[in-house]
Amino acid sequence: MLYPTSWFDYELLDFGDGRKLERFGELVTDRPEPNAMDFPKKTPGIWSQAGHHFTEQKGQKGVWKPPVHDVQISYPISGAKLKFQLRQTAFKHLGIFPEQAVNWEFIGRRCEGLIQAGIRPKVLNLFAYTGAASLVAS
């Protein structure tokens, strides 16, 4: 799994046993991660840091305990100053997908290179997620 290592406000703290432990600013979450099924947790003692846990109830749908509303964290991505408004959803997400950071960085570098070469980039984003890729491209 690819996750950003240079973001000040995000950190993948640990993963394993079908879960991932992440830090978004001061918000530490414990949520399901299918890619972590075949791995044991590397540092079981740090999982108590999670203040927010997602529990699946039906399929991928579930609940956050305790709920949090409107946590705002800034992420500098590819030189752009983007701010994401995080919100807990019933599908374990927070409205940002850190594993996409490598794609955003690629898009940013590619668009900057084209602009420096005097070419106006044209981008068709067919997999919008949060729209961050389109913002970075702009």
PDB file of C-alpha atoms in Angstrom:
ATOM      1  CA  MET A   1       0.000   0.000   0.000  1.00  0.00           C
ATOM      2  CA  LEU A   2       1.281   3.445  -0.888  1.00  0.00           C
ATOM      3  CA  TYR A   3       0.696   6.189   1.645  1.00  0.00           C
ATOM      4  CA  PRO A   4       2.220   9.659   1.854  1.00  0.00           C
ATOM      5  CA  THR A   5       5.231   9.937   4.128  1.00  0.00           C
ATOM      6  CA  SER A   6       5.828  13.683   3.741  1.00  0.00           C
ATOM      7  CA  TRP A   7       2.491  15.072   4.960  1.00  0.00           C
ATOM      8  CA  PHE A   8       2.733  16.793   8.309  1.00  0.00           C
ATOM      9  CA  ASP A   9      -0.948  16.259   9.128  1.00  0.00           C
ATOM     10  CA  TYR A  10      -1.282  12.608   8.077  1.00  0.00           C
ATOM     11  CA  GLU A  11       0.415   9.425   9.186  1.00  0.00           C
ATOM     12  CA  LEU A  12      -0.316   5.734   8.740  1.00  0.00           C
ATOM     13  CA  LEU A  13       0.620   4.600  12.249  1.00  0.00           C
ATOM     14  CA  ASP A  14       0.076   0.849  11.869  1.00  0.00           C
ATOM     15  CA  PHE A  15      -2.019  -1.721  10.043  1.00  0.00           C
ATOM     16  CA  GLY A  16      -2.858  -5.383  10.438  1.00  0.00           C
ATOM     17  CA  ASP A  17      -5.559  -7.845  11.402  1.00  0.00           C
ATOM     18  CA  GLY A  18      -7.844  -6.229   8.810  1.00  0.00           C
ATOM     19  CA  ARG A  19      -7.552  -2.670  10.233  1.00  0.00           C
ATOM     20  CA  LYS A  20      -5.506   0.491   9.844  1.00  0.00           C
ATOM     21  CA  LEU A  21      -4.531   3.049  12.455  1.00  0.00           C
ATOM     22  CA  GLU A  22      -4.164   6.566  11.032  1.00  0.00           C
ATOM     23  CA  ARG A  23      -3.488  10.057  12.317  1.00  0.00           C
ATOM     24  CA  PHE A  24      -5.172  13.041  10.651  1.00  0.00           C
ATOM     25  CA  GLY A  25      -3.797  16.034  12.570  1.00  0.00           C
ATOM     26  CA  GLU A  26      -4.775  15.268  16.157  1.00  0.00           C
ATOM     27  CA  LEU A  27      -7.539  12.848  15.098  1.00  0.00           C
ATOM     28  CA  VAL A  28      -6.426   9.193  15.425  1.00  0.00           C
ATOM     29  CA  THR A  29      -8.710   6.637  13.770  1.00  0.00           C
ATOM     30  CA  ASP A  30      -9.020   2.860  13.727  1.00  0.00           C
ATOM     31  CA  ARG A  31     -10.930   1.599  10.708  1.00  0.00           C
ATOM     32  CA  PRO A  32     -11.236  -1.520   8.529  1.00  0.00           C
ATOM     33  CA  GLU A  33      -8.704  -2.121   5.756  1.00  0.00           C
ATOM     34  CA  PRO A  34      -9.149  -5.231   3.575  1.00  0.00           C
ATOM     35  CA  ASN A  35      -5.510  -4.993   2.388  1.00  0.00           C
ATOM     36  CA  ALA A  36      -4.354  -5.505   5.991  1.00  0.00           C
ATOM     37  CA  MET A  37      -6.078  -8.899   6.428  1.00  0.00           C
ATOM     38  CA  ASP A  38      -2.984 -11.029   5.939  1.00  0.00           C
ATOM     39  CA  PHE A  39      -0.714  -9.033   8.250  1.00  0.00           C
ATOM     40  CA  PRO A  40      -0.469  -8.912  12.040  1.00  0.00           C
ATOM     41  CA  LYS A  41      -0.393  -5.500  13.731  1.00  0.00           C
ATOM     42  CA  LYS A  42       3.262  -4.405  13.997  1.00  0.00           C
ATOM     43  CA  THR A  43       2.825  -2.336  17.150  1.00  0.00           C
ATOM     44  CA  PRO A  44      -0.258  -3.564  19.045  1.00  0.00           C
ATOM     45  CA  GLY A  45       0.404  -1.239  22.013  1.00  0.00           C
ATOM     46  CA  ILE A  46      -0.233   1.973  20.068  1.00  0.00           C
ATOM     47  CA  TRP A  47      -3.771   1.078  19.000  1.00  0.00           C
ATOM     48  CA  SER A  48      -5.139   2.472  22.250  1.00  0.00           C
ATOM     49  CA  GLN A  49      -4.284   5.953  20.845  1.00  0.00           C
ATOM     50  CA  ALA A  50      -7.296   5.738  18.525  1.00  0.00           C
ATOM     51  CA  GLY A  51     -10.008   8.052  19.712  1.00  0.00           C
ATOM     52  CA  HIS A  52     -12.380   7.065  16.903  1.00  0.00           C
ATOM     53  CA  HIS A  53     -13.274   3.540  15.816  1.00  0.00           C
ATOM     54  CA  PHE A  54     -15.326   2.438  12.836  1.00  0.00           C
ATOM     55  CA  THR A  55     -17.375  -0.716  13.315  1.00  0.00           C
ATOM     56  CA  GLU A  56     -18.995  -2.370  10.300  1.00  0.00           C
ATOM     57  CA  GLN A  57     -22.620  -3.339  10.757  1.00  0.00           C
ATOM     58  CA  LYS A  58     -23.849  -4.445   7.338  1.00  0.00           C
ATOM     59  CA  GLY A  59     -21.277  -5.095   4.638  1.00  0.00           C
ATOM     60  CA  GLN A  60     -19.185  -1.947   4.439  1.00  0.00           C
ATOM     61  CA  LYS A  61     -21.751   0.226   6.198  1.00  0.00           C
ATOM     62  CA  GLY A  62     -21.290   0.938   9.888  1.00  0.00           C
ATOM     63  CA  VAL A  63     -20.828   3.568  12.587  1.00  0.00           C
ATOM     64  CA  TRP A  64     -18.075   5.730  14.048  1.00  0.00           C
ATOM     65  CA  LYS A  65     -17.697   5.839  17.815  1.00  0.00           C
ATOM     66  CA  PRO A  66     -17.545   8.497  19.019  1.00  0.00           C
ATOM     67  CA  PRO A  67     -18.756  10.589  16.095  1.00  0.00           C
ATOM     68  CA  VAL A  68     -16.783  13.690  15.089  1.00  0.00           C
ATOM     69  CA  HIS A  69     -18.042  16.481  12.879  1.00  0.00           C
ATOM     70  CA  ASP A  70     -16.155  18.895  10.650  1.00  0.00           C
ATOM     71  CA  VAL A  71     -12.519  18.309  11.590  1.00  0.00           C
ATOM     72  CA  GLN A  72     -10.460  20.600   9.359  1.00  0.00           C
ATOM     73  CA  ILE A  73      -6.848  19.738   8.538  1.00  0.00           C
ATOM     74  CA  SER A  74      -4.539  21.303   5.944  1.00  0.00           C
ATOM     75  CA  TYR A  75      -2.454  19.173   3.588  1.00  0.00           C
ATOM     76  CA  PRO A  76       0.233  20.670   1.354  1.00  0.00           C
ATOM     77  CA  ILE A  77       0.102  18.591  -1.842  1.00  0.00           C
ATOM     78  CA  SER A  78       2.420  19.123  -4.837  1.00  0.00           C
ATOM     79  CA  GLY A  79       2.993  22.719  -3.808  1.00  0.00           C
ATOM     80  CA  ALA A  80      -0.744  23.449  -3.738  1.00  0.00           C
ATOM     81  CA  LYS A  81      -2.279  24.585  -0.465  1.00  0.00           C
ATOM     82  CA  LEU A  82      -5.385  22.450  -0.324  1.00  0.00           C
ATOM     83  CA  LYS A  83      -7.607  22.165   2.721  1.00  0.00           C
ATOM     84  CA  PHE A  84      -9.860  19.184   3.171  1.00  0.00           C
ATOM     85  CA  GLN A  85     -12.947  19.205   5.356  1.00  0.00           C
ATOM     86  CA  LEU A  86     -12.969  15.758   6.947  1.00  0.00           C
ATOM     87  CA  ARG A  87     -16.285  14.106   7.767  1.00  0.00           C
ATOM     88  CA  GLN A  88     -17.002  10.638   9.023  1.00  0.00           C
ATOM     89  CA  THR A  89     -19.235   8.654   6.681  1.00  0.00           C
ATOM     90  CA  ALA A  90     -21.277   5.498   7.162  1.00  0.00           C
ATOM     91  CA  PHE A  91     -18.811   3.746   4.836  1.00  0.00           C
ATOM     92  CA  LYS A  92     -15.650   4.178   7.017  1.00  0.00           C
ATOM     93  CA  HIS A  93     -14.312   7.092   4.983  1.00  0.00           C
ATOM     94  CA  LEU A  94     -13.390  10.600   6.091  1.00  0.00           C
ATOM     95  CA  GLY A  95     -13.591  12.298   2.696  1.00  0.00           C
ATOM     96  CA  ILE A  96      -9.909  12.041   1.836  1.00  0.00           C
ATOM     97  CA  PHE A  97      -7.977   9.087   0.462  1.00  0.00           C
ATOM     98  CA  PRO A  98      -4.301   9.450   1.457  1.00  0.00           C
ATOM     99  CA  GLU A  99      -3.304   6.490  -0.718  1.00  0.00           C
ATOM    100  CA  GLN A 100      -4.050   8.751  -3.708  1.00  0.00           C
ATOM    101  CA  ALA A 101      -1.327  11.242  -2.702  1.00  0.00           C
ATOM    102  CA  VAL A 102       1.247   9.664  -5.021  1.00  0.00           C
ATOM    103  CA  ASN A 103      -1.168  10.195  -7.923  1.00  0.00           C
ATOM    104  CA  TRP A 104      -1.812  13.813  -6.915  1.00  0.00           C
ATOM    105  CA  GLU A 105       1.930  14.461  -6.726  1.00  0.00           C
ATOM    106  CA  PHE A 106       2.423  12.924 -10.189  1.00  0.00           C
ATOM    107  CA  ILE A 107      -0.403  15.010 -11.657  1.00  0.00           C
ATOM    108  CA  GLY A 108       0.984  18.178 -10.080  1.00  0.00           C
ATOM    109  CA  ARG A 109       4.510  17.563 -11.384  1.00  0.00           C
ATOM    110  CA  ARG A 110       3.260  16.647 -14.858  1.00  0.00           C
ATOM    111  CA  CYS A 111       1.030  19.734 -15.155  1.00  0.00           C
ATOM    112  CA  GLU A 112       3.795  22.022 -13.878  1.00  0.00           C
ATOM    113  CA  GLY A 113       6.210  20.524 -16.444  1.00  0.00           C
ATOM    114  CA  LEU A 114       3.753  21.100 -19.284  1.00  0.00           C
ATOM    115  CA  ILE A 115       3.112  24.680 -18.205  1.00  0.00           C
ATOM    116  CA  GLN A 116       6.862  25.371 -18.047  1.00  0.00           C
ATOM    117  CA  ALA A 117       7.144  23.967 -21.589  1.00  0.00           C
ATOM    118  CA  GLY A 118       4.459  26.430 -22.741  1.00  0.00           C
ATOM    119  CA  ILE A 119       1.744  23.785 -23.068  1.00  0.00           C
ATOM    120  CA  ARG A 120      -1.630  24.285 -21.413  1.00  0.00           C
ATOM    121  CA  PRO A 121      -2.524  20.946 -19.807  1.00  0.00           C
ATOM    122  CA  LYS A 122      -5.911  19.401 -20.437  1.00  0.00           C
ATOM    123  CA  VAL A 123      -7.029  16.882 -17.820  1.00  0.00           C
ATOM    124  CA  LEU A 124      -9.992  14.532 -17.861  1.00  0.00           C
ATOM    125  CA  ASN A 125     -10.468  13.081 -14.382  1.00  0.00           C
ATOM    126  CA  LEU A 126     -12.617   9.949 -14.735  1.00  0.00           C
ATOM    127  CA  PHE A 127     -12.064   8.761 -11.181  1.00  0.00           C
ATOM    128  CA  ALA A 128     -12.930  11.826  -9.155  1.00  0.00           C
ATOM    129  CA  TYR A 129     -12.846  10.547  -5.546  1.00  0.00           C
ATOM    130  CA  THR A 130     -12.819  13.855  -3.654  1.00  0.00           C
ATOM    131  CA  GLY A 131     -11.919  16.042  -6.609  1.00  0.00           C
ATOM    132  CA  ALA A 132      -8.409  16.609  -5.208  1.00  0.00           C
ATOM    133  CA  ALA A 133      -6.768  15.399  -8.429  1.00  0.00           C
ATOM    134  CA  SER A 134      -8.699  18.016 -10.410  1.00  0.00           C
ATOM    135  CA  LEU A 135      -7.740  20.728  -7.907  1.00  0.00           C
ATOM    136  CA  VAL A 136      -4.060  19.778  -8.086  1.00  0.00           C
ATOM    137  CA  ALA A 137      -4.214  19.771 -11.897  1.00  0.00           C
ATOM    138  CA  SER A 138      -5.780  23.237 -11.940  1.00  0.00           C
TER     139      SER A 138
END
